[in-house]
Structures are given as C-alpha cells and as structure tokens.
Coordinates of C-alpha atoms in Angstrom, one line a residue:
M1 CA 118.8 88.3 107.1
R2 CA 117.8 84.8 106.2
S3 CA 118.7 82.2 108.8
H4 CA 118.9 79.5 106.1
L5 CA 121.1 79.8 103.0
P6 CA 119.9 77.1 100.7
G7 CA 121.9 75.5 98.0
R8 CA 120.8 75.6 94.3
W9 CA 118.8 72.4 94.6
D10 CA 116.9 73.7 97.6
V11 CA 116.0 76.9 95.8
V12 CA 115.3 75.6 92.3
G13 CA 113.9 72.2 93.2
P14 CA 113.9 69.0 91.2
F15 CA 113.4 68.7 87.5
V16 CA 109.7 69.0 86.4
Q17 CA 108.8 68.0 82.9
T18 CA 108.0 71.0 80.7
T19 CA 104.4 70.0 80.1
P20 CA 102.6 68.2 82.9
A21 CA 100.9 65.0 82.0
K22 CA 97.6 66.0 83.5
L23 CA 96.0 67.9 86.4
V24 CA 94.3 65.8 89.1
I25 CA 92.9 68.3 91.5
A26 CA 92.0 72.0 91.7
P27 CA 92.7 73.9 95.0
Q28 CA 89.5 75.6 96.2
D29 CA 89.2 79.4 95.7
V30 CA 87.5 80.7 98.9
R31 CA 87.3 84.3 97.8
T32 CA 83.8 85.6 97.4
A33 CA 82.5 86.0 93.9
D34 CA 79.9 88.1 92.1
P35 CA 78.2 86.7 89.0
T36 CA 77.3 90.2 87.8
V37 CA 81.0 90.8 87.2
A38 CA 81.0 87.9 84.7
T39 CA 78.4 89.8 82.7
D40 CA 80.5 92.9 82.7
I41 CA 83.6 91.0 81.6
Y42 CA 81.7 89.3 78.7
A43 CA 80.6 92.8 77.6
G44 CA 84.3 93.9 77.6
L45 CA 84.2 95.9 80.9
F46 CA 87.1 95.2 83.2
A47 CA 86.9 97.0 86.5
F48 CA 90.0 96.7 88.7
A49 CA 91.9 98.8 91.2
G50 CA 89.5 101.8 91.0
H51 CA 89.4 101.9 87.2
A52 CA 86.7 100.5 84.9
V53 CA 87.9 100.0 81.3
D54 CA 85.7 99.2 78.3
V55 CA 88.0 97.4 75.9
G56 CA 85.5 97.8 73.0
G57 CA 86.1 94.5 71.3
N58 CA 89.9 94.8 71.7
S59 CA 92.1 92.4 73.7
P60 CA 92.2 93.6 77.4
F61 CA 95.8 92.3 77.4
L62 CA 97.0 94.6 74.7
I63 CA 95.4 97.9 75.6
T64 CA 97.3 100.6 77.5
P65 CA 96.3 100.0 81.2
P66 CA 95.0 103.0 83.2
S67 CA 97.4 102.0 86.1
E68 CA 99.9 99.4 87.1
D69 CA 97.6 98.1 89.7
W70 CA 94.9 97.6 87.1
A71 CA 97.4 95.7 84.9
R72 CA 98.5 93.5 87.8
S73 CA 94.9 92.6 88.6
L74 CA 94.1 91.8 84.9
H75 CA 97.2 89.6 84.4
G76 CA 96.6 87.9 87.8
F77 CA 93.3 86.3 86.7
S78 CA 91.8 86.3 90.2
W79 CA 88.7 87.7 88.5
L80 CA 88.0 84.2 86.9
R81 CA 86.1 83.3 90.1
H82 CA 83.3 85.7 89.1
L83 CA 82.9 83.8 85.8
R84 CA 82.7 80.5 87.8
A85 CA 80.0 82.0 90.0
S86 CA 77.7 82.7 87.1
E87 CA 77.6 78.9 86.4
S88 CA 76.8 79.4 82.7
T89 CA 78.1 77.8 79.5
L90 CA 78.8 81.3 78.2
S91 CA 81.0 82.1 81.2
R92 CA 82.9 78.9 80.8
S93 CA 83.6 79.6 77.1
N94 CA 84.5 83.2 77.9
A95 CA 87.0 82.1 80.6
R96 CA 88.6 79.6 78.3
A97 CA 88.8 82.2 75.5
L98 CA 90.5 84.8 77.7
V99 CA 93.0 82.3 79.1
D100 CA 93.8 81.0 75.6
E101 CA 94.2 84.6 74.4
W102 CA 96.6 85.4 77.2
I103 CA 98.6 82.2 76.4
R104 CA 98.9 83.1 72.7
L105 CA 99.8 86.7 73.4
S106 CA 102.3 86.0 76.2
P107 CA 105.4 86.6 74.1
K108 CA 104.1 90.2 73.5
L109 CA 103.0 91.0 77.0
P110 CA 104.7 93.7 79.1
P111 CA 107.1 92.8 81.9
I112 CA 104.5 93.6 84.5
A113 CA 102.6 90.4 83.4
W114 CA 105.6 88.4 84.6
E115 CA 106.3 90.1 87.9
D116 CA 106.8 87.4 90.6
A117 CA 103.6 88.2 92.5
V118 CA 101.6 88.5 89.3
A119 CA 102.8 85.2 87.9
S120 CA 102.2 83.5 91.2
R121 CA 98.6 84.8 91.4
R122 CA 97.9 83.8 87.8
L123 CA 99.1 80.2 88.4
L124 CA 97.0 79.9 91.6
S125 CA 94.0 81.4 89.7
W126 CA 94.4 79.0 86.8
L127 CA 94.8 76.0 89.0
S128 CA 91.8 76.8 91.2
Q129 CA 89.6 77.6 88.3
S130 CA 90.8 74.8 86.0
P131 CA 87.4 73.0 86.2
L132 CA 85.9 76.1 84.7
I133 CA 88.6 76.6 82.1
L134 CA 88.9 73.0 81.0
E135 CA 85.3 71.8 81.0
D136 CA 84.3 70.6 77.5
C137 CA 87.6 71.9 76.0
D138 CA 89.2 70.3 73.0
H139 CA 92.5 68.3 73.3
A140 CA 94.5 71.1 71.6
F141 CA 93.5 73.7 74.2
Y142 CA 94.1 71.2 77.0
Q143 CA 97.7 70.7 75.9
R144 CA 98.3 74.4 75.5
F145 CA 97.0 75.0 79.0
L146 CA 99.1 72.3 80.5
K147 CA 102.2 73.6 78.7
A148 CA 101.4 77.1 80.1
V149 CA 101.1 75.7 83.6
G150 CA 104.5 74.0 83.2
R151 CA 106.0 77.2 81.9
H152 CA 104.8 79.0 85.0
V153 CA 106.2 76.4 87.3
H154 CA 109.6 76.7 85.6
H155 CA 109.4 80.5 85.6
L156 CA 108.6 80.7 89.3
R157 CA 111.3 78.2 90.3
T158 CA 113.9 80.3 88.4
A159 CA 112.5 83.5 89.9
L160 CA 112.7 82.0 93.4
A161 CA 116.4 81.1 92.9
R162 CA 117.3 84.8 92.3
S163 CA 114.9 86.4 94.8
S164 CA 115.9 87.7 98.2
D165 CA 113.7 88.1 101.3
G166 CA 110.3 89.6 100.7
I167 CA 106.6 88.9 100.6
S168 CA 106.8 87.7 97.0
R169 CA 108.8 84.7 98.0
I170 CA 106.0 83.1 100.0
R171 CA 103.6 83.9 97.2
M172 CA 105.8 82.1 94.7
I173 CA 106.2 79.1 97.0
M174 CA 102.5 78.9 97.7
A175 CA 101.8 78.8 93.9
L176 CA 104.4 76.1 93.4
T177 CA 103.0 74.1 96.3
A178 CA 99.6 74.3 94.8
A179 CA 101.0 73.2 91.5
A180 CA 102.7 70.2 93.2
A181 CA 99.3 69.2 94.6
A182 CA 97.5 69.7 91.3
I183 CA 99.9 68.1 88.8
A184 CA 100.0 64.3 88.5
D185 CA 103.1 62.2 89.2
Q186 CA 105.4 64.8 90.6
P187 CA 106.4 63.5 94.1
G188 CA 109.8 65.2 93.9
L189 CA 108.2 68.6 93.3
A190 CA 105.7 68.0 96.1
R191 CA 108.5 67.1 98.6
W192 CA 110.6 70.1 97.6
A193 CA 107.7 72.6 97.6
T194 CA 106.4 71.6 101.0
R195 CA 109.9 71.9 102.5
A196 CA 110.3 75.3 100.9
L197 CA 106.9 76.4 102.2
D198 CA 107.9 75.3 105.7
R199 CA 111.1 77.3 105.6
E200 CA 109.3 80.4 104.4
I201 CA 106.5 80.1 106.9
S202 CA 109.0 79.7 109.7
L203 CA 110.7 83.0 108.6
Q204 CA 107.6 85.1 107.8
I205 CA 104.9 84.0 110.3
L206 CA 105.7 85.2 113.8
P207 CA 105.2 83.2 117.0
D208 CA 102.0 85.1 117.8
G209 CA 100.6 84.5 114.3
G210 CA 101.3 87.9 112.8
H211 CA 103.3 88.5 109.6
I212 CA 106.8 89.8 109.7
S213 CA 105.7 92.8 107.6
R214 CA 103.3 93.8 110.4
N215 CA 100.6 94.3 107.8
P216 CA 97.3 93.0 109.3
G217 CA 95.8 92.4 105.9
L218 CA 98.6 90.0 104.9
I219 CA 97.4 87.4 107.4
L220 CA 94.0 87.3 105.6
D221 CA 95.7 87.2 102.2
L222 CA 97.9 84.3 103.1
L223 CA 95.2 82.3 104.9
V224 CA 93.0 82.6 101.8
D225 CA 95.6 80.6 99.8
L226 CA 97.2 78.5 102.6
L227 CA 93.9 76.9 103.7
P228 CA 93.0 75.5 100.3
I229 CA 96.7 74.4 99.7
R230 CA 96.6 72.4 102.9
Q231 CA 93.3 70.8 101.9
A232 CA 94.6 70.0 98.4
L233 CA 97.7 68.4 99.8
S234 CA 95.6 66.2 102.1
V235 CA 93.3 65.1 99.3
R236 CA 96.4 64.1 97.3
G237 CA 97.6 62.0 100.3
I238 CA 100.5 64.4 100.9
T239 CA 100.5 64.9 104.7
P240 CA 100.9 68.6 105.5
S241 CA 103.7 69.3 107.8
P242 CA 103.2 70.4 111.5
V243 CA 104.9 73.7 110.5
L244 CA 102.0 74.6 108.2
G245 CA 99.3 73.4 110.6
E246 CA 100.8 75.2 113.6
A247 CA 101.2 78.4 111.6
L248 CA 97.5 78.3 110.6
D249 CA 96.5 77.7 114.2
R250 CA 98.4 80.8 115.2
M251 CA 97.2 83.0 112.4
M252 CA 93.5 82.4 112.9
P253 CA 93.2 84.1 116.2
M254 CA 95.0 87.1 114.8
L255 CA 92.1 87.7 112.4
R256 CA 90.0 88.3 115.5
F257 CA 92.8 90.3 117.1
F258 CA 92.8 92.9 114.3
R259 CA 89.0 93.3 114.0
H260 CA 86.8 96.1 115.1
G261 CA 83.2 95.4 116.1
D262 CA 82.0 96.1 112.5
G263 CA 84.3 93.4 111.2
S264 CA 86.8 95.8 109.7
F265 CA 90.6 95.4 110.3
V266 CA 92.6 98.1 112.1
L267 CA 94.5 100.4 109.7
F268 CA 98.1 99.8 110.5
N269 CA 101.1 99.2 108.2
G270 CA 99.7 98.9 104.8
M271 CA 96.1 97.9 105.7
G272 CA 93.4 99.4 103.5
S273 CA 89.7 98.5 103.2
T274 CA 88.6 95.2 104.6
H275 CA 86.7 92.5 102.7
T276 CA 84.6 91.6 105.7
D277 CA 82.8 88.8 103.8
L278 CA 86.1 87.2 103.1
V279 CA 87.1 87.5 106.8
A280 CA 83.9 85.7 107.7
T281 CA 84.6 83.0 105.1
V282 CA 88.1 82.3 106.4
L283 CA 87.0 82.4 110.1
A284 CA 84.5 79.6 109.2
Y285 CA 87.6 77.3 108.9
D286 CA 88.5 78.0 112.6
D287 CA 87.3 75.1 114.6
S288 CA 88.4 76.5 117.9
R289 CA 86.3 79.7 117.6
G290 CA 88.7 81.2 120.2
T291 CA 88.7 84.7 121.4
A292 CA 91.2 87.3 120.3
P293 CA 94.4 87.6 122.2
D294 CA 95.2 90.8 124.1
N295 CA 99.0 90.9 123.6
A296 CA 100.7 90.4 120.2
R297 CA 104.2 91.3 121.4
H298 CA 106.0 89.6 118.5
S299 CA 103.9 91.5 115.9
G300 CA 104.1 94.7 118.0
Y301 CA 100.5 95.3 118.8
Q302 CA 98.2 95.5 121.9
R303 CA 94.5 95.1 122.2
M304 CA 92.0 96.1 124.9
A305 CA 88.4 95.2 124.7
A306 CA 85.5 95.8 127.2
S307 CA 81.7 95.7 126.7
G308 CA 81.9 96.3 123.0
A309 CA 84.7 98.9 123.1
V310 CA 87.9 98.0 121.4
V311 CA 91.3 99.7 121.4
L312 CA 94.1 98.5 119.1
M313 CA 97.6 100.1 119.5
D314 CA 100.8 99.9 117.4
T315 CA 103.6 99.2 119.9
G316 CA 106.2 97.8 117.5
T317 CA 109.4 98.8 115.7
P318 CA 109.5 98.9 111.9
P319 CA 109.7 95.5 110.1
P320 CA 112.9 94.3 108.5
L321 CA 113.8 96.4 105.4
A322 CA 112.8 93.8 102.8
Y323 CA 109.3 93.6 104.3
S324 CA 108.7 97.3 104.9
R325 CA 107.6 98.6 101.5
D326 CA 104.1 99.2 102.9
A327 CA 105.0 99.8 106.6
H328 CA 103.9 103.0 108.3
A329 CA 105.6 105.6 110.6
G330 CA 102.7 105.1 113.0
C331 CA 104.4 104.0 116.2
L332 CA 102.1 104.3 119.3
S333 CA 99.1 105.2 117.1
F334 CA 95.8 103.6 118.1
E335 CA 92.3 103.0 116.9
F336 CA 89.1 103.0 118.9
S337 CA 85.6 101.6 118.2
D338 CA 82.5 101.0 120.2
R339 CA 80.4 98.1 119.0
T340 CA 79.9 98.7 115.3
N341 CA 81.0 102.3 115.5
R342 CA 84.5 103.1 114.4
I343 CA 85.4 106.3 116.1
I344 CA 89.2 107.1 116.2
V345 CA 91.1 105.6 113.2
N346 CA 94.3 106.0 111.2
C347 CA 93.9 107.2 107.6
G348 CA 94.7 103.8 106.1
M349 CA 96.3 102.8 102.8
P350 CA 94.4 103.7 99.6
A351 CA 93.9 101.0 97.0
G352 CA 95.3 101.7 93.6
A353 CA 96.0 105.4 94.5
K354 CA 98.7 107.7 93.2
S355 CA 102.0 107.4 95.0
K356 CA 101.6 110.8 96.7
W357 CA 98.6 109.5 98.6
R358 CA 100.4 106.3 99.6
G359 CA 103.3 108.3 100.9
L360 CA 100.9 110.5 102.9
A361 CA 99.1 107.4 104.3
R362 CA 102.5 106.1 105.7
S363 CA 103.4 109.3 107.4
T364 CA 103.1 109.9 111.1
A365 CA 100.6 112.7 110.5
A366 CA 98.2 110.2 109.0
H367 CA 98.0 108.4 112.3
S368 CA 96.3 109.0 115.6
T369 CA 99.4 109.6 117.6
L370 CA 101.8 112.4 118.5
I371 CA 104.0 114.0 116.0
V372 CA 107.0 116.4 116.7
E373 CA 107.6 119.4 114.4
D374 CA 105.5 117.8 111.7
T375 CA 108.2 115.2 111.2
S376 CA 107.5 111.5 110.9
S377 CA 109.0 109.1 113.4
A378 CA 110.5 107.0 110.6
R379 CA 111.5 107.8 107.0
I380 CA 110.5 106.4 103.6
L381 CA 113.2 105.9 101.0
P382 CA 112.6 108.2 98.0
A383 CA 112.0 106.6 94.6
H384 CA 115.3 107.8 93.1
G385 CA 118.8 106.5 93.8
L386 CA 118.8 103.5 96.2
G387 CA 115.1 103.6 96.4
H388 CA 114.8 102.7 92.8
R389 CA 116.3 99.3 93.6
L390 CA 115.0 98.7 97.1
G391 CA 111.6 100.3 96.7
P392 CA 109.9 102.7 99.2
V393 CA 111.2 100.9 102.3
L394 CA 110.7 102.4 105.8
Y395 CA 113.9 103.1 107.6
N396 CA 115.5 105.1 110.4
G397 CA 112.5 104.6 112.7
P398 CA 112.2 103.6 116.4
K399 CA 114.9 101.2 117.4
H400 CA 113.3 100.4 120.8
V401 CA 109.7 100.3 121.9
D402 CA 109.2 99.5 125.6
V403 CA 105.7 98.1 126.4
R404 CA 103.9 97.0 129.5
R405 CA 100.4 96.1 130.4
E406 CA 98.7 97.2 133.7
D407 CA 95.4 95.4 133.7
D408 CA 93.1 94.7 136.7
E409 CA 89.4 94.2 137.4
E410 CA 88.5 97.9 136.9
Q411 CA 90.6 98.8 133.9
M412 CA 93.1 97.8 131.2
A413 CA 96.1 99.9 130.4
V414 CA 99.0 99.9 127.9
V415 CA 102.1 102.0 128.6
A416 CA 104.6 102.3 125.7
R417 CA 107.5 104.4 124.8
H418 CA 109.5 104.8 121.6
D419 CA 112.8 106.5 120.6
G420 CA 111.9 107.4 117.0
Y421 CA 112.5 111.1 117.9
A422 CA 115.6 110.6 120.1
G423 CA 118.2 110.9 117.3
R424 CA 116.7 113.9 115.6
F425 CA 115.2 115.9 118.5
G426 CA 116.5 114.2 121.6
L427 CA 113.0 113.3 122.7
L428 CA 111.3 110.0 123.8
H429 CA 107.5 109.7 123.3
E430 CA 105.6 107.8 126.0
R431 CA 101.9 107.0 125.6
T432 CA 99.6 105.6 128.2
V433 CA 96.1 104.4 127.1
V434 CA 93.5 103.2 129.7
L435 CA 90.2 101.6 129.0
S436 CA 87.7 101.3 131.8
A437 CA 86.2 97.8 132.5
D438 CA 82.8 99.0 131.4
G439 CA 84.2 100.3 128.1
R440 CA 82.7 103.8 128.6
I441 CA 85.9 105.8 129.4
L442 CA 89.1 106.0 127.4
I443 CA 92.0 108.0 129.0
G444 CA 95.3 108.8 127.4
R445 CA 98.5 110.5 128.4
D446 CA 101.2 111.5 125.9
R447 CA 104.5 112.6 127.3
L448 CA 107.7 113.8 125.6
E449 CA 110.8 113.3 127.7
P450 CA 114.1 114.9 126.8
V451 CA 117.1 112.5 126.8
R452 CA 119.3 115.4 127.9
A453 CA 118.7 118.8 129.4
G454 CA 117.2 121.3 126.9
A455 CA 116.7 118.7 124.2
G456 CA 113.8 119.6 121.9
D457 CA 113.0 122.7 123.9
K458 CA 110.2 124.8 122.3
L459 CA 109.7 122.4 119.4
P460 CA 106.1 122.3 118.3
F461 CA 104.1 119.0 118.6
A462 CA 100.6 117.9 117.8
V463 CA 98.5 115.0 119.0
R464 CA 96.2 113.9 116.3
F465 CA 93.0 111.9 116.5
H466 CA 91.6 111.1 113.0
L467 CA 87.9 110.4 113.0
H468 CA 86.0 107.8 111.0
P469 CA 83.9 109.5 108.3
Q470 CA 80.7 108.0 109.7
V471 CA 81.0 110.0 112.9
R472 CA 80.4 113.8 113.3
A473 CA 82.4 116.1 115.6
N474 CA 81.2 119.4 117.1
R475 CA 83.1 121.6 119.5
S476 CA 81.3 122.8 122.6
Q477 CA 80.4 126.5 122.9
D478 CA 83.1 127.1 125.4
G479 CA 85.6 125.3 123.2
H480 CA 86.8 123.0 125.9
S481 CA 85.4 119.7 124.5
V482 CA 84.3 118.0 121.3
L483 CA 81.1 115.9 121.1
I484 CA 81.5 112.9 118.7
V485 CA 78.1 111.5 117.5
C486 CA 78.1 108.1 115.9
E487 CA 75.7 106.7 113.3
D488 CA 73.6 105.0 115.9
R489 CA 73.3 108.3 117.8
S490 CA 75.5 107.2 120.6
A491 CA 77.8 110.0 121.6
W492 CA 81.3 110.4 123.1
R493 CA 82.8 113.6 124.6
F494 CA 86.5 114.3 124.1
T495 CA 88.3 116.6 126.5
A496 CA 91.9 117.5 127.2
E497 CA 93.6 119.0 130.3
D498 CA 94.7 122.7 129.7
I499 CA 94.5 122.5 125.9
Q500 CA 91.5 123.4 123.8
P501 CA 91.0 120.7 121.1
E502 CA 90.9 121.9 117.5
I503 CA 88.8 120.3 114.8
E504 CA 90.5 120.2 111.4
E505 CA 90.0 118.5 108.0
S506 CA 91.3 115.0 107.4
V507 CA 90.9 112.3 104.8
F508 CA 90.0 108.7 105.2
L509 CA 92.1 106.9 102.6
A510 CA 90.9 103.3 103.2
G511 CA 87.3 103.6 102.0
A512 CA 85.9 100.6 100.1
H513 CA 84.8 103.1 97.4
G514 CA 87.6 105.5 97.5
M515 CA 88.9 108.3 99.6
R516 CA 86.5 110.2 101.9
R517 CA 86.7 113.5 103.6
T518 CA 86.5 113.4 107.4
A519 CA 87.7 115.4 110.4
Q520 CA 90.4 115.1 113.0
I521 CA 90.8 116.4 116.6
V522 CA 94.2 118.0 117.2
L523 CA 95.9 119.0 120.4
Y524 CA 98.8 121.5 119.9
G525 CA 101.7 122.2 122.2
R526 CA 105.4 123.1 122.5
V527 CA 108.1 121.1 124.2
S528 CA 109.1 122.5 127.6
G529 CA 111.1 120.0 129.6
T530 CA 109.0 116.9 130.2
S531 CA 105.8 117.8 128.4
T532 CA 102.6 116.0 129.1
V533 CA 99.2 116.0 127.4
T534 CA 96.3 114.2 129.0
W535 CA 93.0 113.6 127.2
Q536 CA 89.8 111.7 127.8
L537 CA 87.0 110.2 125.7
E538 CA 83.9 109.4 127.7
K539 CA 80.6 108.0 126.5
E540 CA 77.7 110.3 127.3
A541 CA 76.1 108.3 130.1
D542 CA 76.3 108.1 133.9
R543 CA 79.9 108.5 135.0
P544 CA 81.3 105.6 137.0
R545 CA 82.1 106.8 140.5
S546 CA 85.8 106.0 140.5
R547 CA 88.5 104.1 138.8
R548 CA 92.0 103.2 139.9
R549 CA 94.7 104.8 137.7
P550 CA 97.7 102.6 136.7
A551 CA 100.7 103.0 139.1
E552 CA 103.4 105.3 138.0
S553 CA 106.9 103.7 137.7
G554 CA 107.8 102.4 141.1
G555 CA 104.6 103.7 142.7
E556 CA 101.3 102.2 144.1
G557 CA 97.9 102.6 142.4
R558 CA 95.3 104.6 144.3
E559 CA 91.6 105.2 144.2
E560 CA 90.7 108.3 142.3
P561 CA 88.8 109.4 139.2
L562 CA 90.1 107.8 136.0
L563 CA 91.2 111.2 134.6
F564 CA 95.0 111.7 135.2

C-alpha cells in the first residue's frame, strides 16, 4: 500500500509543451557496448533475448518477433549504445535511420512497443544516445525527434497517473527525470520529476539499500540509470536531493553484498546471469570502496565470508504483491562459493525463456533448501483468472521468518526459521548454517518442527543442494559422502549424518549462454516428530582441531568438533 496518495497534479505534473525547444544535455549511458554488434545491426541481424533474427532488408519493427522479450528489447533501443561504440559515420547514419523509421511507423506498432517499461527504456536510450542520433542531422529530422521526445514525456506522465505500485513506476519516473534534465527551459518539469523520484525511491529502496522486490539484479539495473541521472541534474545546475544521494550511498554496498568471488550475483528472487563487467563499471562510481555488509535484514538476506569462502542466505518473507512477479519460493535457500569457485547455487532465472521454465525457476525445488512433499513454500498465481490481471505474483508464502546471528572469533552462524509450511502441513522449517573462521568448513542443520502433536507425520521431505555446472560431483565407494571438485582442482567433501546423499540431475537456468545441465545432491527423509538433518561441506585439507558450535536456545556454547 502506498503511504502517499498524490493528487492529480502530483502524478501528472506540470504542463510540458508538446515539442521541446531543444535538448541541452545527454545523460551518460554507462552500459558496456560492443562495436561488433553495430556491424550485425547494419547487416540486418538483430540478436536479443536469446534469439537472432535476420530481417533480410525488411523493417525490424514490422516483422513477427520470435518472442515478447525480443520485441521489448528491440523497441527499447538500448542497443543504440553498440552503434555509438563503433564510432563511425555509417553507424551514426544507421542509428538515425532506425530511430526515424520507428517514429514514422509508431502509429502501426503493436501495444508491446508502448508498454510502460519499454517506453521508459526507449526514452532513456534516445536521450543518452542523442549525440549519436542527432550529429549532422537535418532540421526536419531534428524536429521529428524532438516531437517524438515530447510525445514520450506526455505518454509516460499519463501512464504514471493510472499506474499502481510496481517496478515500472520508478522506471517511468527515472525516464521523466532524465528528460527534465535534458530538455531546455522546463524548470517546472524538473521540480516535479525530482520530487516524484524522491517519493518513489523512498518507497522502493529499503533502509539497507536493497530493493523492495528483493531482486538483487534490480539494484544494478537502477544504479545504471540513477547515477547518470544524478550527474545530468548536477550539470544542469539542478541540485539532486539528499534522498537520491543517500539512496545511492546505501545501494552501492549492496552490490558487494550480493557478489560471489567470481563477480557473479547470488541467484535469488528473479536474478539471472550477471553482467560482471557492468557491475565493475558501476562500482567504479563508489568513492567509499567499502566492504560488503553481513546483515541485510530489511532486504531479508544474510552473508557470511571468511578467507575467500562466501555464504549468502535468503531469510526474508515474500515482497509485497505488486513487486513479486519475479519473486521465488526460496526461503532459507543459500549459495556457497570459495574464491572464484561457485559450488552450491540456486537454479536462477532464465533470460527470455518459456514460461514453464520461469515457473520452475521460482519453485522451492529449484533452490538449495528443504522442501516438504515436493510442495513449494509459497505459491505462484496462475495466468488465468485473477492472474491475468495481476500477473504471476507470489502469494501465500512465509508470514514470519525469525533470524539471528551467532558470530564469534572462530565461526559465523545464521539461524533462521520460517512458517511457510505451517498452514498446509503444520511444520516449521529451521535452518542453521555455520561457516568456520578459516572458510574451510560449512556446517548445516535443517530441522522440521511440528506446531502440534502429529502434524506432518510421515510426510516426505528433501534437502536439495544444486551444484554449479563448473564443478563435478562423485559419490564415494561406500556411498556416505560426495566429493565436489572445482575447476581449479580444489575439492570439497559433502557428508550427512545418518543419510546417504544422492546425486541427481539438475539444470542451471541462469547461464549467460542459456540453460546448462548440472547435478544436485539430495538428502531424503520423512517427518517423524521433530526431524533433523545435519550436513557438512569440508575442504579437502588438514582439519582444524576444534570449533565451538553455536549455543542452542537458552544454552551455552561448548568446545567440540564443528559437526553437530
């Protein structure tokens, strides 16, 4: 629920003339660019969202698109940056011709071209690439382009007035704020847009710098646009508000929070493959160069790091409904890496994939956590009925997640419990994850506690550990352990108390070049009263002599081997 209910003036903003007089600044586009893509585009090859289409001399805007994601990428014009990178007269004329063609064809284009997020991206792309588009252009094209910019501003202001909560709102407001900085002689638009941006940032950016959707990738996506917008406002003499500056200062450390040693983001709640070069570009704007925080309680995540080993754990409830279209039923799932080796992962969100794969990616089974009776801890609204209007939102998930840290000089520990299975099965899932101070031993305990006598009795459960496709898993001859060998030949041994680990097929959905086959370790059991599964992952090296386990509730810690 929005805490601020604006009036019509707040939402629509002041009058802006239909055709701006001129553009005076171009916000920077910090996304990485590849000049070879410009050559492909000139040859009529448009490759987006996993599909490469040769338009064969036809307009790319009139062909039948291979997928909706491909069409959104085409009409968003973010690909103009590749033409800029080629730094050739041919690319400039090609960029101008394609933009002009889109403007001429706009009355005939399908509705997807005017979706709020697509129109926002297109306006931002046109503004940031306006030097490329407008260099050496004639006056007639310049006027057509300015008129199209004005039309986009009007369209987005109108769309904003009818929109409800959601990620598209901040995208629209960012595009309008960029336009306010770029268009000459519009102080009223600038004042309105910056106030609207402040309101939306206050709603969507959490106190710890995470996004309300809990999608790690959205932090990067927003920073890529917000940083140039702040810079453009400053150049125009429009002082950015403290709200924007403070939000950026909170968001930057979260980039480090979500990163593994290889630079990739953790695969939680809509996150797919990571553009590591873009992360590095954005982090160059971080003057503080601070370390990653350990506790992101507002975003619902915990991080433990020691000697190159990193554990990231989802300890949050589902996001508000309007922000949950990409959220996952992955409560208490975790990922583990050692230096540049990603070892235990979640399956991740595929890019431009069919809906059946996106649904699978969001299920509990696609995460490294415990699942009861092959049932997800939260539900996804089906596409028919109410889901047709609301989208595939996540609902009926955990209402309460209790979290505590138990860190000392010898180890770090996260203890968390969720009630996502309480309503259906009468069970609470508690997970304890412990990382030794030298980063060589990872211990876990998964416990199912009945909320009443006999609840969930004899129900099957499984504890899944999805492995990154770059590691190899082999079960020992006696079947009691699994040896995980990384690309650099380092090895980790997985064991579990009283359960023989199984190795099964899995799929890594977040690959940069598509889905990849991989494996998963699975521990099977049945509920019997309070059921506990204890597991350990140890680097194949000299075992530390002793560690102190975290104290049980109300008890004192004691010296003993780290294994529970």
